[in-house]
Amino acid sequence: MQLPPDASERGQPALVSVILPVHNAQQWLDECLMSVLKQDFEGTMELSVFNDASKDQSMTIIEKWKMNLEDSGIPVVIGGHDSPSPRGVGYSKNQAIIQSTGSYLCFLDSDDVMMPQRVRLQYEAAVQYPTSVFTSHGPTVIMPTWFCSRAWFFHVGPFDEGGKGVPEDLLFFYEHLRKGGGVFRVDHSLLLYRYHLYAATHSVLEMTIWTHRVHFLEEQALPGWESFTIWNAGKQGRRLYRSLSAASRRKVVAFCDVDENKIKKGFYCHEDSQERPKPQVPILHFRAAQPPFVICVKLDLTGGEFEDNLKSLHLQEGRDFIHFS
């Protein structure tokens, strides 16, 4: 386990460090820090705050809470800088981790609120699965619910420090998967995620996310397939096809769908292709299509119908299909 140089001066390392990057978060910090105070975890816990050039009253609020937290047995480590411009979320997370001591890292955004049981439940899971990152109940593996061992973080990381517009959490997650890491979900609501106009996530362009996802698909999955079917002949399926490299597009043997109007068209023609003749990919009913599939369907919007269709085809999860949307 890597510890900061001055860790010995602060006594025994904590079991869990809550990692909190802060930039102009004054309107949410009281709720956020109260949620740290209310954790029911009985092990040793510290809060590691890194202030990324905040220009509001964030540091005043943090200093106020420092006394309350430490009176309750939660040491607070504060770092930061006051440069004219912030250096970004990736940099701030890395610095907060470097100055912390915990054997496990619990990531928290300054505009979010943890449920009291969060640290306890994720710590219990992390002890059993040391090479996993941990999320809570919900449809995604977004960063605000991550919890992992310090040793595993340094095996995978650090975060990309490219600054504004860089999806440092997604890049870290892909590297985690490349190195054989798993994902374990604690099936409880553990965090209130605040979605607002000033959230850092808005600085990352949707096209940036899409490009990284397509690249990872081509790197990790498609080399092992001689051919595959894109499930969805609509906008997203066609977009995926056009985004693939020429070599990957040649592996697409068909689109499949349930929409009779799309199926009646018979094929999709890639009009932008430089090939002559232009590629025409058949559009089939899903029951006539052959796995493996890359699925471009939002599963939560189908009312269970899509999952039932998958089961009716007797597909092996994780081997015959990849969910892309």
CSV table of C-alpha atoms in Angstrom, one decimal:
chain,number,residue,atom,x,y,z
A,1,MET,CA,0.0,0.0,0.0
A,2,GLN,CA,1.4,3.4,-1.0
A,3,LEU,CA,1.2,6.1,1.7
A,4,PRO,CA,2.1,9.8,1.6
A,5,PRO,CA,5.5,10.8,3.1
A,6,ASP,CA,4.0,12.5,6.1
A,7,ALA,CA,1.6,9.6,7.0
A,8,SER,CA,3.7,8.5,10.0
A,9,GLU,CA,3.2,12.0,11.5
A,10,ARG,CA,-0.5,11.5,11.6
A,11,GLY,CA,-0.6,8.2,13.5
A,12,GLN,CA,-2.1,5.0,12.2
A,13,PRO,CA,-3.4,4.9,8.6
A,14,ALA,CA,-7.2,4.8,8.3
A,15,LEU,CA,-9.1,1.8,7.0
A,16,VAL,CA,-11.1,4.1,4.6
A,17,SER,CA,-10.3,7.4,3.1
A,18,VAL,CA,-13.2,9.4,1.6
A,19,ILE,CA,-11.7,11.2,-1.4
A,20,LEU,CA,-13.3,14.6,-2.0
A,21,PRO,CA,-12.2,16.9,-4.8
A,22,VAL,CA,-13.7,20.4,-4.4
A,23,HIS,CA,-14.1,23.3,-6.9
A,24,ASN,CA,-16.6,26.1,-6.2
A,25,ALA,CA,-19.0,23.8,-4.3
A,26,GLN,CA,-20.2,26.1,-1.5
A,27,GLN,CA,-23.9,25.5,-2.1
A,28,TRP,CA,-23.7,21.8,-1.7
A,29,LEU,CA,-20.8,21.2,0.8
A,30,ASP,CA,-22.9,21.3,4.0
A,31,GLU,CA,-25.1,18.4,2.9
A,32,CYS,CA,-22.1,16.6,1.5
A,33,LEU,CA,-20.0,16.8,4.6
A,34,MET,CA,-22.9,16.1,6.9
A,35,SER,CA,-23.3,12.8,5.0
A,36,VAL,CA,-19.6,12.0,5.8
A,37,LEU,CA,-20.3,12.7,9.5
A,38,LYS,CA,-23.4,10.4,9.5
A,39,GLN,CA,-21.7,7.3,8.2
A,40,ASP,CA,-22.4,4.2,10.4
A,41,PHE,CA,-19.0,2.6,9.6
A,42,GLU,CA,-17.3,1.5,12.8
A,43,GLY,CA,-13.8,1.2,11.4
A,44,THR,CA,-11.3,4.1,11.1
A,45,MET,CA,-12.2,6.6,8.5
A,46,GLU,CA,-10.6,9.9,7.3
A,47,LEU,CA,-11.7,12.6,4.9
A,48,SER,CA,-9.2,13.8,2.3
A,49,VAL,CA,-10.1,17.1,0.7
A,50,PHE,CA,-8.3,18.7,-2.2
A,51,ASN,CA,-9.4,22.2,-3.1
A,52,ASP,CA,-8.9,22.9,-6.8
A,53,ALA,CA,-8.6,26.7,-7.0
A,54,SER,CA,-12.1,27.5,-5.6
A,55,LYS,CA,-13.0,31.1,-5.7
A,56,ASP,CA,-16.1,30.9,-3.5
A,57,GLN,CA,-16.6,30.1,0.2
A,58,SER,CA,-15.8,26.4,-0.2
A,59,MET,CA,-12.7,26.5,2.0
A,60,THR,CA,-14.5,28.4,4.8
A,61,ILE,CA,-17.2,25.7,4.9
A,62,ILE,CA,-14.6,22.9,4.9
A,63,GLU,CA,-12.6,24.5,7.8
A,64,LYS,CA,-15.9,24.8,9.7
A,65,TRP,CA,-16.7,21.2,9.2
A,66,LYS,CA,-13.1,20.0,10.0
A,67,MET,CA,-13.6,20.6,13.7
A,68,ASN,CA,-17.0,18.8,13.8
A,69,LEU,CA,-15.7,15.8,11.9
A,70,GLU,CA,-12.5,15.5,13.9
A,71,ASP,CA,-14.5,15.8,17.2
A,72,SER,CA,-16.4,12.8,16.0
A,73,GLY,CA,-13.2,10.8,15.3
A,74,ILE,CA,-12.9,11.5,11.5
A,75,PRO,CA,-9.5,13.1,10.7
A,76,VAL,CA,-9.6,15.6,7.9
A,77,VAL,CA,-6.6,16.2,5.6
A,78,ILE,CA,-6.9,19.3,3.4
A,79,GLY,CA,-4.7,20.2,0.4
A,80,GLY,CA,-5.2,22.4,-2.6
A,81,HIS,CA,-3.9,25.3,-4.6
A,82,ASP,CA,-5.1,28.8,-5.4
A,83,SER,CA,-3.9,29.2,-9.0
A,84,PRO,CA,-5.9,31.3,-11.3
A,85,SER,CA,-7.4,28.3,-13.0
A,86,PRO,CA,-8.5,24.8,-11.7
A,87,ARG,CA,-6.4,21.8,-12.9
A,88,GLY,CA,-9.3,19.5,-13.3
A,89,VAL,CA,-11.0,16.6,-11.6
A,90,GLY,CA,-8.4,13.9,-12.4
A,91,TYR,CA,-5.6,16.0,-10.9
A,92,SER,CA,-7.7,16.8,-7.8
A,93,LYS,CA,-8.6,13.2,-7.2
A,94,ASN,CA,-5.0,12.1,-7.6
A,95,GLN,CA,-3.8,14.7,-5.1
A,96,ALA,CA,-6.5,13.8,-2.6
A,97,ILE,CA,-5.4,10.1,-2.8
A,98,ILE,CA,-1.7,10.9,-2.5
A,99,GLN,CA,-2.3,12.9,0.7
A,100,SER,CA,-4.6,10.2,2.2
A,101,THR,CA,-3.7,7.1,4.2
A,102,GLY,CA,-6.6,4.7,3.9
A,103,SER,CA,-6.3,1.1,2.8
A,104,TYR,CA,-9.6,1.7,0.9
A,105,LEU,CA,-10.7,4.7,-1.2
A,106,CYS,CA,-14.3,5.9,-1.2
A,107,PHE,CA,-14.9,8.4,-3.9
A,108,LEU,CA,-17.3,11.3,-3.3
A,109,ASP,CA,-18.2,14.3,-5.3
A,110,SER,CA,-18.7,17.6,-3.5
A,111,ASP,CA,-22.3,18.0,-4.8
A,112,ASP,CA,-23.4,14.5,-3.8
A,113,VAL,CA,-24.8,13.0,-0.6
A,114,MET,CA,-23.9,9.6,0.8
A,115,MET,CA,-26.4,7.4,2.6
A,116,PRO,CA,-25.3,6.5,6.1
A,117,GLN,CA,-24.6,2.9,5.3
A,118,ARG,CA,-22.5,3.5,2.2
A,119,VAL,CA,-19.0,3.2,3.5
A,120,ARG,CA,-19.9,0.2,5.7
A,121,LEU,CA,-21.5,-1.8,3.0
A,122,GLN,CA,-18.9,-1.1,0.3
A,123,TYR,CA,-16.1,-1.8,2.7
A,124,GLU,CA,-17.6,-5.2,3.6
A,125,ALA,CA,-17.8,-6.0,-0.2
A,126,ALA,CA,-14.3,-4.7,-0.9
A,127,VAL,CA,-12.7,-7.0,1.6
A,128,GLN,CA,-14.1,-10.0,-0.2
A,129,TYR,CA,-13.3,-8.8,-3.8
A,130,PRO,CA,-9.9,-7.0,-3.7
A,131,THR,CA,-9.6,-6.4,-7.5
A,132,SER,CA,-13.0,-4.9,-8.0
A,133,VAL,CA,-14.4,-1.5,-8.0
A,134,PHE,CA,-17.8,-1.1,-6.3
A,135,THR,CA,-20.9,0.7,-7.3
A,136,SER,CA,-24.3,0.9,-5.8
A,137,HIS,CA,-27.9,0.1,-7.0
A,138,GLY,CA,-28.6,1.8,-10.3
A,139,PRO,CA,-28.2,1.5,-14.0
A,140,THR,CA,-24.6,2.6,-14.5
A,141,VAL,CA,-21.0,2.4,-13.2
A,142,ILE,CA,-20.5,6.1,-13.0
A,143,MET,CA,-17.7,7.4,-10.8
A,144,PRO,CA,-19.6,8.9,-7.8
A,145,THR,CA,-20.4,5.4,-6.4
A,146,TRP,CA,-16.9,3.9,-6.7
A,147,PHE,CA,-15.1,2.3,-3.8
A,148,CYS,CA,-11.8,0.3,-4.2
A,149,SER,CA,-8.7,-0.8,-2.4
A,150,ARG,CA,-5.8,1.6,-2.4
A,151,ALA,CA,-3.5,-1.1,-3.7
A,152,TRP,CA,-5.8,-1.8,-6.7
A,153,PHE,CA,-6.1,1.9,-7.5
A,154,PHE,CA,-2.3,2.3,-7.7
A,155,HIS,CA,-2.2,-0.9,-9.8
A,156,VAL,CA,-4.6,0.7,-12.3
A,157,GLY,CA,-4.2,4.4,-12.0
A,158,PRO,CA,-3.6,7.3,-11.6
A,159,PHE,CA,-6.4,9.3,-13.2
A,160,ASP,CA,-5.8,11.1,-16.4
A,161,GLU,CA,-4.9,14.7,-15.6
A,162,GLY,CA,-5.9,16.2,-19.0
A,163,GLY,CA,-8.3,18.6,-17.3
A,164,LYS,CA,-11.6,20.0,-18.6
A,165,GLY,CA,-13.3,17.8,-21.2
A,166,VAL,CA,-11.4,14.6,-20.3
A,167,PRO,CA,-13.6,11.7,-19.0
A,168,GLU,CA,-11.0,10.6,-16.4
A,169,ASP,CA,-13.4,8.2,-14.7
A,170,LEU,CA,-14.2,6.4,-18.0
A,171,LEU,CA,-10.6,6.1,-19.0
A,172,PHE,CA,-9.7,4.8,-15.5
A,173,PHE,CA,-12.5,2.3,-15.7
A,174,TYR,CA,-11.3,1.0,-19.1
A,175,GLU,CA,-7.8,0.6,-17.8
A,176,HIS,CA,-9.3,-1.2,-14.8
A,177,LEU,CA,-10.9,-3.7,-17.1
A,178,ARG,CA,-7.8,-4.1,-19.2
A,179,LYS,CA,-5.9,-5.2,-16.1
A,180,GLY,CA,-8.5,-7.8,-15.2
A,181,GLY,CA,-10.5,-5.9,-12.7
A,182,GLY,CA,-14.1,-6.7,-12.0
A,183,VAL,CA,-17.3,-4.8,-11.0
A,184,PHE,CA,-19.3,-5.6,-8.0
A,185,ARG,CA,-22.6,-3.9,-7.2
A,186,VAL,CA,-23.9,-3.4,-3.7
A,187,ASP,CA,-27.6,-3.6,-4.3
A,188,HIS,CA,-28.6,-0.7,-2.1
A,189,SER,CA,-29.2,3.0,-2.7
A,190,LEU,CA,-26.0,4.4,-1.4
A,191,LEU,CA,-25.7,7.9,-2.8
A,192,LEU,CA,-27.8,10.9,-3.9
A,193,TYR,CA,-26.3,12.0,-7.2
A,194,ARG,CA,-27.0,15.6,-7.9
A,195,TYR,CA,-27.4,16.5,-11.6
A,196,HIS,CA,-27.1,20.2,-12.2
A,197,LEU,CA,-26.1,22.8,-14.7
A,198,TYR,CA,-22.6,23.3,-13.2
A,199,ALA,CA,-21.6,19.6,-12.9
A,200,ALA,CA,-18.2,18.7,-14.3
A,201,THR,CA,-19.8,16.0,-16.4
A,202,HIS,CA,-21.2,18.7,-18.7
A,203,SER,CA,-17.7,19.7,-19.8
A,204,VAL,CA,-17.2,16.3,-21.5
A,205,LEU,CA,-18.6,16.2,-25.0
A,206,GLU,CA,-20.9,13.3,-25.8
A,207,MET,CA,-18.8,12.7,-28.9
A,208,THR,CA,-15.7,12.3,-26.7
A,209,ILE,CA,-17.5,9.6,-24.7
A,210,TRP,CA,-18.8,7.9,-27.9
A,211,THR,CA,-15.3,7.8,-29.5
A,212,HIS,CA,-13.7,6.2,-26.4
A,213,ARG,CA,-16.4,3.6,-26.2
A,214,VAL,CA,-16.1,2.6,-29.8
A,215,HIS,CA,-12.4,2.4,-29.5
A,216,PHE,CA,-12.7,0.2,-26.4
A,217,LEU,CA,-15.2,-2.1,-28.2
A,218,GLU,CA,-12.8,-2.5,-31.1
A,219,GLU,CA,-9.9,-3.1,-28.9
A,220,GLN,CA,-11.4,-5.6,-26.4
A,221,ALA,CA,-14.3,-7.4,-28.1
A,222,LEU,CA,-14.3,-7.3,-31.8
A,223,PRO,CA,-10.9,-8.9,-32.5
A,224,GLY,CA,-12.3,-12.2,-31.2
A,225,TRP,CA,-15.3,-12.2,-33.5
A,226,GLU,CA,-15.2,-13.2,-37.2
A,227,SER,CA,-18.6,-11.6,-37.7
A,228,PHE,CA,-21.4,-10.0,-35.7
A,229,THR,CA,-24.9,-8.5,-35.9
A,230,ILE,CA,-25.8,-5.0,-34.7
A,231,TRP,CA,-29.1,-5.1,-32.9
A,232,ASN,CA,-31.0,-1.9,-33.9
A,233,ALA,CA,-31.4,-0.8,-37.4
A,234,GLY,CA,-32.3,2.7,-36.2
A,235,LYS,CA,-30.3,5.8,-35.6
A,236,GLN,CA,-27.9,4.5,-32.9
A,237,GLY,CA,-27.2,1.2,-34.7
A,238,ARG,CA,-26.4,3.0,-37.9
A,239,ARG,CA,-24.2,5.5,-36.0
A,240,LEU,CA,-22.2,2.6,-34.5
A,241,TYR,CA,-21.7,1.0,-37.9
A,242,ARG,CA,-20.4,4.3,-39.4
A,243,SER,CA,-18.1,4.9,-36.4
A,244,LEU,CA,-16.4,1.5,-36.7
A,245,SER,CA,-13.1,1.1,-38.6
A,246,ALA,CA,-13.3,-0.3,-42.1
A,247,ALA,CA,-12.0,-3.7,-40.9
A,248,SER,CA,-14.7,-3.8,-38.1
A,249,ARG,CA,-17.5,-2.8,-40.6
A,250,ARG,CA,-16.6,-5.7,-42.8
A,251,LYS,CA,-17.4,-8.0,-39.9
A,252,VAL,CA,-21.0,-6.7,-39.7
A,253,VAL,CA,-23.2,-9.3,-41.4
A,254,ALA,CA,-26.6,-7.7,-40.6
A,255,PHE,CA,-28.7,-5.3,-38.6
A,256,CYS,CA,-31.6,-6.8,-36.7
A,257,ASP,CA,-34.7,-5.1,-35.3
A,258,VAL,CA,-38.4,-5.7,-34.4
A,259,ASP,CA,-39.7,-2.7,-36.4
A,260,GLU,CA,-41.4,-4.1,-39.5
A,261,ASN,CA,-40.9,-0.8,-41.4
A,262,LYS,CA,-37.2,-1.0,-41.0
A,263,ILE,CA,-37.1,-4.7,-41.8
A,264,LYS,CA,-39.1,-4.1,-45.0
A,265,LYS,CA,-36.4,-1.8,-46.3
A,266,GLY,CA,-34.3,-4.9,-46.7
A,267,PHE,CA,-30.8,-3.4,-46.2
A,268,TYR,CA,-28.9,-0.4,-45.0
A,269,CYS,CA,-26.7,1.3,-47.5
A,270,HIS,CA,-23.6,3.1,-46.2
A,271,GLU,CA,-23.7,6.1,-48.5
A,272,ASP,CA,-20.6,7.8,-47.0
A,273,SER,CA,-18.4,4.8,-47.8
A,274,GLN,CA,-15.5,5.2,-50.3
A,275,GLU,CA,-16.0,1.6,-51.3
A,276,ARG,CA,-17.5,0.7,-54.7
A,277,PRO,CA,-20.1,-0.6,-54.7
A,278,LYS,CA,-21.2,1.0,-51.5
A,279,PRO,CA,-21.8,-1.6,-48.7
A,280,GLN,CA,-25.4,-2.8,-48.2
A,281,VAL,CA,-26.0,-4.5,-44.9
A,282,PRO,CA,-29.2,-6.7,-44.6
A,283,ILE,CA,-31.8,-5.8,-42.0
A,284,LEU,CA,-33.4,-8.8,-40.4
A,285,HIS,CA,-36.0,-9.7,-37.8
A,286,PHE,CA,-34.2,-10.4,-34.6
A,287,ARG,CA,-35.3,-14.1,-34.7
A,288,ALA,CA,-33.6,-14.5,-38.1
A,289,ALA,CA,-30.4,-12.9,-37.0
A,290,GLN,CA,-27.3,-14.8,-35.8
A,291,PRO,CA,-25.2,-14.0,-32.7
A,292,PRO,CA,-22.9,-12.5,-31.5
A,293,PHE,CA,-24.7,-9.2,-31.2
A,294,VAL,CA,-23.7,-5.7,-30.4
A,295,ILE,CA,-26.8,-4.2,-28.8
A,296,CYS,CA,-27.7,-0.6,-29.3
A,297,VAL,CA,-30.9,-0.5,-27.3
A,298,LYS,CA,-31.7,1.3,-24.1
A,299,LEU,CA,-32.7,-1.6,-22.0
A,300,ASP,CA,-34.6,0.5,-19.4
A,301,LEU,CA,-37.0,1.8,-21.9
A,302,THR,CA,-38.4,-1.5,-23.2
A,303,GLY,CA,-40.4,-2.5,-20.2
A,304,GLY,CA,-38.7,-5.9,-20.0
A,305,GLU,CA,-39.6,-6.8,-23.6
A,306,PHE,CA,-36.0,-6.7,-24.8
A,307,GLU,CA,-34.8,-8.9,-22.0
A,308,ASP,CA,-37.5,-11.4,-22.8
A,309,ASN,CA,-36.4,-11.5,-26.5
A,310,LEU,CA,-32.8,-12.2,-25.4
A,311,LYS,CA,-34.0,-15.1,-23.2
A,312,SER,CA,-36.0,-16.5,-26.0
A,313,LEU,CA,-32.8,-16.7,-28.1
A,314,HIS,CA,-31.0,-18.6,-25.3
A,315,LEU,CA,-28.0,-16.3,-25.5
A,316,GLN,CA,-25.2,-16.8,-23.1
A,317,GLU,CA,-24.7,-13.5,-21.2
A,318,GLY,CA,-21.4,-11.8,-21.9
A,319,ARG,CA,-20.4,-14.3,-24.7
A,320,ASP,CA,-23.0,-13.8,-27.4
A,321,PHE,CA,-23.8,-10.1,-26.9
A,322,ILE,CA,-22.4,-6.8,-25.8
A,323,HIS,CA,-24.7,-4.0,-24.7
A,324,PHE,CA,-23.4,-0.7,-26.2
A,325,SER,CA,-26.0,2.0,-25.5
